[in-house]
Amino acid sequence: MDSNLIIQGGRKLSGTVEVRGSKNAATKLMIASLLSDEPSVIENVPFISDLDVTKELCEKIGSTVDISPDRICHITTREVKTPLVPELSRKNRIPILALGPLLHRKGIAEVPVLGGCPIGHRPVNLHIEALQKMGARIERRENSYYAEAKELHGEHVIFPFPSVGATENVLLAATLAHGTTIIENAAIEPEITNLVDMLVGMGADIAFNQVTRTVEIHGVSKLHGTTIRVMPDRNEIMSFAVAALATEGSIFIPRIEASYLGSCINALQRVGGKIDEEEQGIRFSGRRPYKAIDIETGPHPGFMTDWQQPMCVLLTQAEGKSSIHETVYDDRFGYTKDLVRMGARIEVDKTCPAKPCRFHGEYFHTAHIVGPASLHAAELVVTDLRAGMAHIIAALIASGESRITGIDHIDRGYEEIDMRLRGLGADIIRA
Ligand code: EPU
């Protein structure tokens, strides 16, 4: 596939767009199915390359994976052919989640070291320490993690930060562990609820308290297959919503709910966007002038770190000084240099606008944006997934023709983004 998007800016987006199933839920549900030798059915999977990488991992392990054109994934792992998968054709952050399921089924496991977007330090110490506490012996090899455990046992795990991946890892490992596991300061993202729903459907005994961020898991001796539906992708929703507001258009997204979009809707309304909850979905629209606002990213229910990139583009169009304080990743503003080349006024510094966060004084993690700015077209190179969406939205509102390369990063998480934006009236082609 060619990796070029050519966008002629200046078109308002309007119409209806369906969002796909969440990348960050679907991939985890596939891993959860490895805990059982019975078939599971995962509905509403997105056709994105990160799912293909997870499929490759499962198939190497021994799963039969059949994904139909109507987005239904049938996955069965009757036998684990090999628990040792030290390499895959591409890297992402999913394989480490397979350690627990493989240890339960075979007592040994090997998975490749993690990849994912270059957005700062992304250690996996919390995953490893928790699994070690639960009885795994884990060795970091040159390109992989190798683990052994005769048996995993329940543990009391307290996270210093509510890590999404580490919470998922412990959840997966604890379902079949001997005894009770308690996770404190757990991540409570809706995608984790989707995973818990699947595990409970498979027979796991889990009490998930989102108010106290505590999860209590009583290990069971066996899990069975189940059917689960992947929740809508909240990053797609935010991306399309911002694209609608930034182009002063109006789009309708069917079959989504405000319940998992609180801080997204709140931020879009504060900017001056119009968000109408209708019976069948949500309409996003807006007109200038937009208002400058201050945003801080954080774990759910806070404003998602994956939303700040499209939002930053919208804030270049708002009147006055806005700021985005990134508190989840220490280096997630690289893309702002490109926006500046396109005419935006953005400065990134190491300070914290309000209460100091763990990155204070050390990392460039706060963006100050002054608007409104007229953006002009540019040649852009995408280096990470969500930054890629900032590039696309900037190009949609810029004067002239932008060319974006490196779109394999975007294809990791957005299915046929060019075609779907074209359906909303954008002048965008893949060439
Ligand atoms: N962290 C540690 N040690 C760990 C794990 C995390 O220090 O062992 C730190 C990270 O360095 C980071 C913070 O905790 O500063 C958050 O990391 P988290 O573990 O919550 O993130 P993740 O599981 O690696 C998932 C999504 C990300 C999303 C974050 C936050 C997947 C595959 N990825 O990552 O999605 O930004 O949660 O919500 O689910 C994306 O889709 O573009 C993306 C980056």
Coordinates of C-alpha atoms and ligand atoms in Angstrom, one line a residue:
M1 CA 0.0 0.0 0.0
D2 CA 1.3 3.5 -0.8
S3 CA 2.0 5.7 2.1
N4 CA 0.9 9.1 0.9
L5 CA -2.2 11.1 1.7
I6 CA -2.8 14.1 -0.4
I7 CA -5.2 16.6 1.2
Q8 CA -6.6 19.8 -0.3
G9 CA -7.7 21.8 2.7
G10 CA -10.8 24.0 3.1
R11 CA -13.7 21.6 2.9
K12 CA -16.3 21.5 5.6
L13 CA -17.0 18.0 6.8
S14 CA -20.7 16.9 6.9
G15 CA -22.7 13.7 7.0
T16 CA -22.7 10.5 8.9
V17 CA -19.7 8.3 9.8
E18 CA -19.6 5.0 11.6
V19 CA -16.8 4.5 14.0
R20 CA -15.1 1.1 14.2
G21 CA -14.5 -1.1 17.2
S22 CA -11.8 0.1 19.5
K23 CA -8.2 -0.9 18.7
N24 CA -7.2 -0.8 22.3
A25 CA -10.0 -3.1 23.3
A26 CA -10.2 -5.5 20.3
T27 CA -6.6 -6.6 20.5
K28 CA -6.9 -7.3 24.3
L29 CA -10.1 -9.3 23.8
M30 CA -8.2 -11.6 21.4
I31 CA -5.5 -12.1 24.0
A32 CA -8.2 -12.9 26.6
S33 CA -9.5 -15.7 24.4
L34 CA -6.1 -17.5 24.9
L35 CA -7.1 -18.3 28.5
S36 CA -9.5 -20.9 27.3
D37 CA -9.3 -23.9 24.9
E38 CA -12.9 -23.2 23.8
P39 CA -14.0 -20.9 20.9
S40 CA -14.8 -17.2 21.5
V41 CA -16.5 -14.8 19.2
I42 CA -15.5 -11.2 19.1
E43 CA -17.8 -8.9 17.3
N44 CA -17.2 -5.5 15.7
V45 CA -13.4 -5.9 15.3
P46 CA -11.7 -3.1 13.3
F47 CA -9.7 -3.8 10.1
I48 CA -6.5 -2.2 11.2
S49 CA -2.9 -3.3 11.1
D50 CA -2.5 -3.6 14.9
L51 CA -5.2 -6.2 14.9
D52 CA -3.3 -8.1 12.2
V53 CA -0.2 -8.1 14.4
T54 CA -2.3 -9.6 17.3
K55 CA -3.7 -12.2 14.9
E56 CA -0.2 -13.1 13.8
L57 CA 0.8 -13.6 17.5
C58 CA -2.3 -15.7 18.3
E59 CA -1.8 -17.8 15.2
K60 CA 1.9 -18.5 16.0
I61 CA 0.7 -19.6 19.5
G62 CA -1.7 -22.0 17.8
S63 CA -5.0 -20.2 17.6
T64 CA -7.4 -20.5 14.6
V65 CA -8.5 -17.0 13.8
D66 CA -11.2 -16.3 11.3
I67 CA -12.3 -12.7 10.7
S68 CA -15.3 -12.3 8.5
P69 CA -16.1 -9.3 6.3
D70 CA -18.9 -8.4 8.7
R71 CA -16.2 -7.9 11.4
I72 CA -16.8 -11.0 13.5
C73 CA -13.6 -12.7 14.8
H74 CA -13.9 -16.4 15.6
I75 CA -10.9 -17.4 17.7
T76 CA -10.1 -20.8 19.2
T77 CA -6.9 -22.0 20.8
R78 CA -7.6 -25.7 21.4
E79 CA -3.9 -26.4 21.9
V80 CA -1.0 -24.0 22.5
K81 CA 1.3 -25.1 19.7
T82 CA 4.1 -23.0 21.1
P83 CA 4.2 -20.6 24.1
L84 CA 7.5 -19.3 22.7
V85 CA 7.0 -16.4 20.2
P86 CA 10.1 -14.3 20.5
E87 CA 9.5 -12.5 17.2
L88 CA 6.7 -11.1 15.1
S89 CA 6.7 -9.3 11.8
R90 CA 5.9 -5.9 13.5
K91 CA 6.1 -4.6 17.1
N92 CA 3.3 -3.2 19.2
R93 CA 2.4 -3.2 22.9
I94 CA 0.1 -6.3 22.9
P95 CA 2.4 -9.4 23.2
I96 CA 3.4 -8.8 26.8
L97 CA -0.3 -9.3 27.8
A98 CA 0.0 -12.9 26.5
L99 CA 2.5 -13.8 29.3
G100 CA -0.2 -14.7 31.9
P101 CA -2.4 -16.8 29.5
L102 CA 0.6 -18.7 28.2
L103 CA 2.0 -19.3 31.7
H104 CA -1.4 -20.8 32.7
R105 CA -1.5 -23.0 29.7
K106 CA 2.1 -24.1 29.4
G107 CA 4.1 -23.0 32.4
I108 CA 6.5 -21.1 30.1
A109 CA 6.2 -18.2 27.7
E110 CA 8.2 -15.9 25.5
V111 CA 7.1 -12.7 23.8
P112 CA 8.9 -10.0 21.8
V113 CA 9.9 -6.8 23.5
L114 CA 7.4 -4.1 23.0
G115 CA 7.0 -1.5 20.2
G116 CA 4.3 1.2 19.9
C117 CA 4.5 4.9 19.2
P118 CA 7.6 6.9 20.1
I119 CA 5.9 9.2 22.6
G120 CA 8.3 9.0 25.6
H121 CA 9.6 6.5 27.9
R122 CA 7.3 3.5 28.0
P123 CA 8.7 1.1 30.6
V124 CA 6.9 -2.2 31.5
N125 CA 8.3 -2.5 35.0
L126 CA 4.8 -2.5 36.5
H127 CA 3.8 -5.5 34.3
I128 CA 6.9 -7.4 35.1
E129 CA 7.0 -6.7 38.9
A130 CA 3.3 -7.7 39.3
L131 CA 3.7 -11.0 37.4
Q132 CA 6.9 -11.7 39.4
K133 CA 4.9 -11.1 42.6
M134 CA 2.4 -13.6 41.3
G135 CA 5.0 -16.3 41.0
A136 CA 6.5 -15.8 37.5
R137 CA 10.3 -15.9 36.9
I138 CA 10.9 -13.4 34.1
E139 CA 14.1 -12.9 32.1
R140 CA 14.7 -10.0 29.8
R141 CA 16.4 -11.5 26.7
E142 CA 17.9 -9.5 23.8
N143 CA 14.6 -9.2 21.9
S144 CA 12.1 -10.8 24.1
Y145 CA 10.7 -11.5 27.6
Y146 CA 11.0 -15.2 28.7
A147 CA 8.9 -16.3 31.6
E148 CA 8.4 -19.5 33.6
A149 CA 5.9 -20.3 36.4
K150 CA 4.7 -23.7 37.8
E151 CA 1.7 -21.8 39.0
L152 CA 0.6 -18.2 39.4
H153 CA -0.9 -17.2 42.7
G154 CA -3.1 -14.3 43.8
E155 CA -1.4 -11.2 45.1
H156 CA -2.0 -7.7 46.4
V157 CA -0.8 -5.3 43.7
I158 CA -0.7 -1.6 44.3
F159 CA 0.2 0.5 41.2
P160 CA 1.9 3.8 41.7
F161 CA 0.2 5.0 38.5
P162 CA -3.0 3.5 37.0
S163 CA -1.3 1.9 34.0
V164 CA -3.8 0.6 31.4
G165 CA -1.5 -2.2 30.2
A166 CA -0.3 -3.3 33.6
T167 CA -3.9 -3.5 34.9
E168 CA -4.9 -5.6 31.9
N169 CA -1.8 -7.8 32.4
V170 CA -2.7 -8.6 36.0
L171 CA -6.4 -9.0 35.2
L172 CA -5.5 -11.6 32.6
A173 CA -3.0 -13.4 34.8
A174 CA -5.2 -13.4 37.9
T175 CA -8.3 -15.0 36.4
L176 CA -6.8 -18.5 36.6
A177 CA -4.3 -17.9 39.4
H178 CA -4.5 -19.7 42.6
G179 CA -6.3 -17.5 45.2
T180 CA -7.4 -13.9 45.3
T181 CA -5.7 -10.9 43.6
I182 CA -6.4 -7.4 44.5
I183 CA -5.3 -4.5 42.3
E184 CA -5.3 -1.1 43.8
N185 CA -5.0 2.2 41.8
A186 CA -6.1 0.2 38.8
A187 CA -6.8 1.9 35.4
I188 CA -10.6 2.1 34.8
E189 CA -10.7 3.0 31.1
P190 CA -13.9 1.8 29.4
E191 CA -11.7 -0.5 27.2
I192 CA -10.8 -2.3 30.5
T193 CA -14.4 -2.7 31.3
N194 CA -14.9 -4.3 27.9
L195 CA -12.1 -6.7 28.8
V196 CA -13.6 -7.4 32.3
D197 CA -16.9 -8.1 30.6
M198 CA -15.3 -10.6 28.3
L199 CA -13.4 -12.3 31.2
V200 CA -16.6 -12.5 33.3
G201 CA -18.4 -13.9 30.2
M202 CA -15.7 -16.6 30.2
G203 CA -16.4 -17.5 33.8
A204 CA -13.9 -15.3 35.7
D205 CA -14.8 -14.1 39.1
I206 CA -14.1 -10.3 39.1
A207 CA -15.4 -7.4 41.2
F208 CA -14.4 -4.2 39.4
N209 CA -14.9 -1.1 41.6
Q210 CA -14.4 1.9 39.4
V211 CA -15.0 4.4 42.2
T212 CA -12.2 3.1 44.4
R213 CA -10.1 1.9 41.4
T214 CA -9.9 -1.5 43.0
V215 CA -10.3 -4.8 41.3
E216 CA -10.7 -8.1 43.2
I217 CA -10.2 -11.3 41.2
H218 CA -10.9 -14.7 42.7
G219 CA -9.0 -17.2 40.6
V220 CA -11.1 -20.0 39.0
S221 CA -9.9 -23.4 37.7
K222 CA -11.1 -23.1 34.1
L223 CA -12.5 -20.5 31.7
H224 CA -14.8 -21.2 28.8
G225 CA -15.5 -19.5 25.4
T226 CA -17.8 -16.5 25.1
T227 CA -19.2 -13.9 22.8
I228 CA -18.3 -10.2 23.3
R229 CA -18.7 -7.0 21.3
V230 CA -15.8 -4.6 20.9
M231 CA -16.8 -1.1 22.2
P232 CA -16.6 1.9 19.8
D233 CA -13.2 3.4 19.4
R234 CA -13.1 6.6 21.5
N235 CA -10.1 7.9 19.6
E236 CA -11.9 7.6 16.3
I237 CA -14.9 9.5 17.9
M238 CA -12.7 12.3 19.1
S239 CA -10.8 12.5 15.8
F240 CA -14.0 12.8 13.7
A241 CA -15.6 15.2 16.2
V242 CA -12.6 17.5 16.1
A243 CA -12.4 17.3 12.3
A244 CA -16.0 18.4 12.2
L245 CA -15.5 21.4 14.5
A246 CA -12.2 22.5 13.0
T247 CA -13.7 22.5 9.5
E248 CA -16.9 24.2 10.8
G249 CA -18.9 21.3 9.7
S250 CA -21.4 18.9 11.2
I251 CA -21.2 15.2 11.5
F252 CA -23.4 12.5 13.0
I253 CA -21.9 9.4 14.6
P254 CA -24.5 6.6 15.1
R255 CA -24.5 4.0 17.9
I256 CA -22.2 5.8 20.4
E257 CA -23.0 7.0 23.9
A258 CA -22.0 10.0 26.0
S259 CA -21.4 7.6 29.0
Y260 CA -17.7 6.9 27.9
L261 CA -17.0 10.3 26.4
G262 CA -17.5 12.7 29.4
S263 CA -14.3 14.6 29.3
C264 CA -14.2 14.6 25.4
I265 CA -17.7 16.2 25.2
N266 CA -16.9 18.6 28.1
A267 CA -13.8 19.9 26.3
L268 CA -15.5 20.2 23.0
Q269 CA -18.3 22.2 24.6
R270 CA -16.0 24.4 26.5
V271 CA -14.3 25.3 23.2
G272 CA -17.7 26.3 21.9
G273 CA -18.6 23.2 19.9
K274 CA -22.2 22.0 19.7
I275 CA -22.8 18.4 20.9
D276 CA -26.3 17.0 20.4
E277 CA -27.1 13.6 21.9
E278 CA -29.8 12.1 19.7
E279 CA -31.6 8.8 20.2
Q280 CA -29.4 6.9 17.7
G281 CA -26.1 8.6 18.3
I282 CA -24.3 12.0 18.7
R283 CA -24.0 15.0 16.4
F284 CA -20.9 17.2 16.6
S285 CA -20.8 20.6 15.0
G286 CA -19.3 24.0 15.5
R287 CA -18.6 27.5 14.1
R288 CA -16.0 30.0 14.9
P289 CA -15.2 31.9 17.0
Y290 CA -13.9 29.1 19.3
K291 CA -12.8 29.8 22.8
A292 CA -9.3 29.1 24.2
I293 CA -9.2 26.5 27.0
D294 CA -6.8 24.8 29.3
I295 CA -6.6 21.0 29.2
E296 CA -4.8 18.4 31.3
T297 CA -4.6 14.8 30.1
G298 CA -4.9 12.0 32.6
P299 CA -6.1 8.5 33.2
H300 CA -9.9 7.9 32.8
P301 CA -12.2 9.6 33.6
G302 CA -9.7 12.4 32.7
F303 CA -9.1 13.8 29.2
M304 CA -7.3 11.0 27.3
T305 CA -3.7 11.5 26.2
D306 CA -4.7 10.1 22.8
W307 CA -7.1 13.0 22.4
Q308 CA -4.7 15.9 22.8
Q309 CA -3.3 15.8 19.3
P310 CA -6.5 16.5 17.4
M311 CA -7.6 18.9 20.2
C312 CA -4.4 20.8 19.8
V313 CA -5.2 21.5 16.1
L314 CA -8.6 22.7 17.1
L315 CA -7.1 25.0 19.7
T316 CA -4.9 26.7 17.0
Q317 CA -8.3 28.0 15.8
A318 CA -9.5 29.3 19.2
E319 CA -9.3 32.9 20.2
G320 CA -6.6 33.5 22.8
K321 CA -4.2 31.4 24.8
S322 CA -4.9 27.7 25.4
S323 CA -2.7 25.1 27.1
I324 CA -2.4 21.3 27.1
H325 CA -0.7 19.8 30.1
E326 CA 0.3 16.2 29.1
T327 CA 0.6 14.1 32.3
V328 CA 0.5 10.6 30.9
Y329 CA 3.5 10.5 28.5
D330 CA 6.6 12.6 28.8
D331 CA 7.3 13.3 25.1
R332 CA 4.0 13.5 23.2
F333 CA 4.3 17.0 21.6
G334 CA 6.8 16.2 18.7
Y335 CA 4.0 16.8 16.2
T336 CA 3.5 20.5 17.2
K337 CA 6.7 21.4 15.3
D338 CA 4.8 20.5 12.1
L339 CA 1.8 22.6 13.2
V340 CA 4.2 25.5 13.7
R341 CA 5.6 25.0 10.2
M342 CA 2.0 25.2 9.0
G343 CA 1.5 28.6 10.7
A344 CA 0.4 27.6 14.2
R345 CA 1.7 29.5 17.3
I346 CA 2.6 26.8 19.8
E347 CA 5.4 26.6 22.4
V348 CA 6.2 23.6 24.4
D349 CA 7.9 23.8 27.8
K350 CA 8.8 21.9 30.9
T351 CA 6.6 23.7 33.3
C352 CA 3.2 22.6 34.8
P353 CA 0.4 25.2 34.5
A354 CA -1.2 24.2 37.8
K355 CA -0.2 21.5 40.2
P356 CA 3.2 20.0 39.4
C357 CA 3.1 16.6 37.8
R358 CA 5.7 13.9 37.7
F359 CA 7.2 15.4 34.6
H360 CA 7.7 18.9 36.1
G361 CA 10.9 20.7 35.1
E362 CA 12.3 17.7 33.3
Y363 CA 10.2 17.0 30.2
F364 CA 8.7 19.2 27.5
H365 CA 5.1 18.2 28.4
T366 CA 3.1 21.4 28.3
A367 CA 2.0 23.1 25.0
H368 CA 0.9 26.7 25.0
I369 CA -1.2 27.6 21.9
V370 CA -2.1 31.0 20.7
G371 CA -4.9 31.4 18.2
P372 CA -6.6 31.8 15.9
A373 CA -3.9 31.0 13.3
S374 CA -4.3 30.6 9.5
L375 CA -2.7 27.3 8.7
H376 CA -1.1 26.7 5.3
A377 CA -0.4 23.4 3.6
A378 CA 2.9 21.5 4.1
E379 CA 4.8 18.3 3.5
L380 CA 4.3 16.2 6.6
V381 CA 5.9 13.0 7.9
V382 CA 3.9 11.0 10.4
T383 CA 5.9 9.3 13.1
D384 CA 3.2 8.2 15.5
L385 CA -0.5 7.2 15.3
R386 CA -2.3 10.0 17.1
A387 CA 0.1 12.7 15.8
G388 CA -0.9 11.4 12.4
M389 CA -4.4 12.4 13.1
A390 CA -3.3 15.9 14.1
H391 CA -1.5 16.2 10.8
I392 CA -4.6 15.1 8.9
I393 CA -6.9 17.5 10.6
A394 CA -4.4 20.4 10.2
A395 CA -4.2 19.6 6.5
L396 CA -8.0 19.6 6.3
I397 CA -8.2 23.2 7.5
A398 CA -5.0 24.5 5.8
S399 CA -5.0 26.5 2.7
G400 CA -3.5 24.5 -0.2
E401 CA -2.4 21.0 -0.8
S402 CA -0.6 19.0 1.9
R403 CA 1.1 15.7 1.4
I404 CA 1.4 13.3 4.3
T405 CA 3.8 10.4 4.3
G406 CA 4.3 7.6 6.9
I407 CA 0.7 6.8 6.9
D408 CA 1.3 3.2 7.9
H409 CA 1.4 4.6 11.5
I410 CA -2.2 5.9 10.9
D411 CA -3.3 2.6 9.4
R412 CA -2.3 0.9 12.7
G413 CA -5.3 2.4 14.4
Y414 CA -7.7 4.0 11.9
E415 CA -9.4 1.9 9.3
E416 CA -9.5 3.4 5.8
I417 CA -9.3 6.9 7.2
D418 CA -9.0 8.5 3.7
M419 CA -12.1 6.8 2.4
R420 CA -14.2 7.7 5.5
L421 CA -13.1 11.3 5.5
R422 CA -13.9 11.5 1.8
G423 CA -17.4 10.2 2.6
L424 CA -17.8 13.3 4.8
G425 CA -16.7 15.6 2.0
A426 CA -13.0 15.9 2.5
D427 CA -10.7 16.3 -0.5
I428 CA -8.3 13.5 0.4
I429 CA -6.7 10.8 -1.7
R430 CA -4.3 8.0 -1.0
A431 CA -1.7 8.1 -3.8
Ligands
EPU1 N1 4.1 3.1 32.8 C1 5.2 2.8 33.6 N2 5.5 1.4 33.8 C2 4.7 0.4 33.3 C3 3.6 0.8 32.5 C4 3.3 2.1 32.3 O1 5.9 3.6 34.1 O2 5.0 -0.7 33.5 C5 3.8 4.5 32.5 C6 4.1 4.8 31.0 O3 5.4 5.1 30.8 C7 3.2 6.0 30.8 C8 2.0 5.7 31.7 O4 2.5 4.7 32.7 O5 3.9 7.1 31.2 C9 0.8 5.2 31.0 O6 1.0 4.0 30.4 P1 -0.1 2.9 30.3 O7 0.5 1.6 30.7 O8 -1.4 3.3 30.9 O9 -0.3 2.8 28.7 P2 -0.3 1.6 27.7 O10 -1.1 0.5 28.3 O11 1.1 1.3 27.3 C10 -2.5 2.2 26.5 C11 -2.9 2.5 25.1 C12 -2.3 3.9 24.7 C13 -2.9 4.9 25.6 C14 -2.5 4.6 27.0 C15 -3.1 5.6 28.0 C16 -2.9 0.3 24.1 C17 -2.3 -0.7 23.2 N3 -2.3 1.5 24.2 O12 -1.1 2.2 26.5 O13 -2.8 4.1 23.3 O14 -2.3 6.2 25.2 O15 -3.0 3.3 27.3 O16 -4.5 5.6 27.9 O17 -3.9 0.0 24.8 C18 -2.7 4.7 21.1 O18 -3.7 4.0 20.9 O19 -2.2 5.5 20.3 C19 -2.0 4.7 22.4 C20 -0.7 5.1 22.6

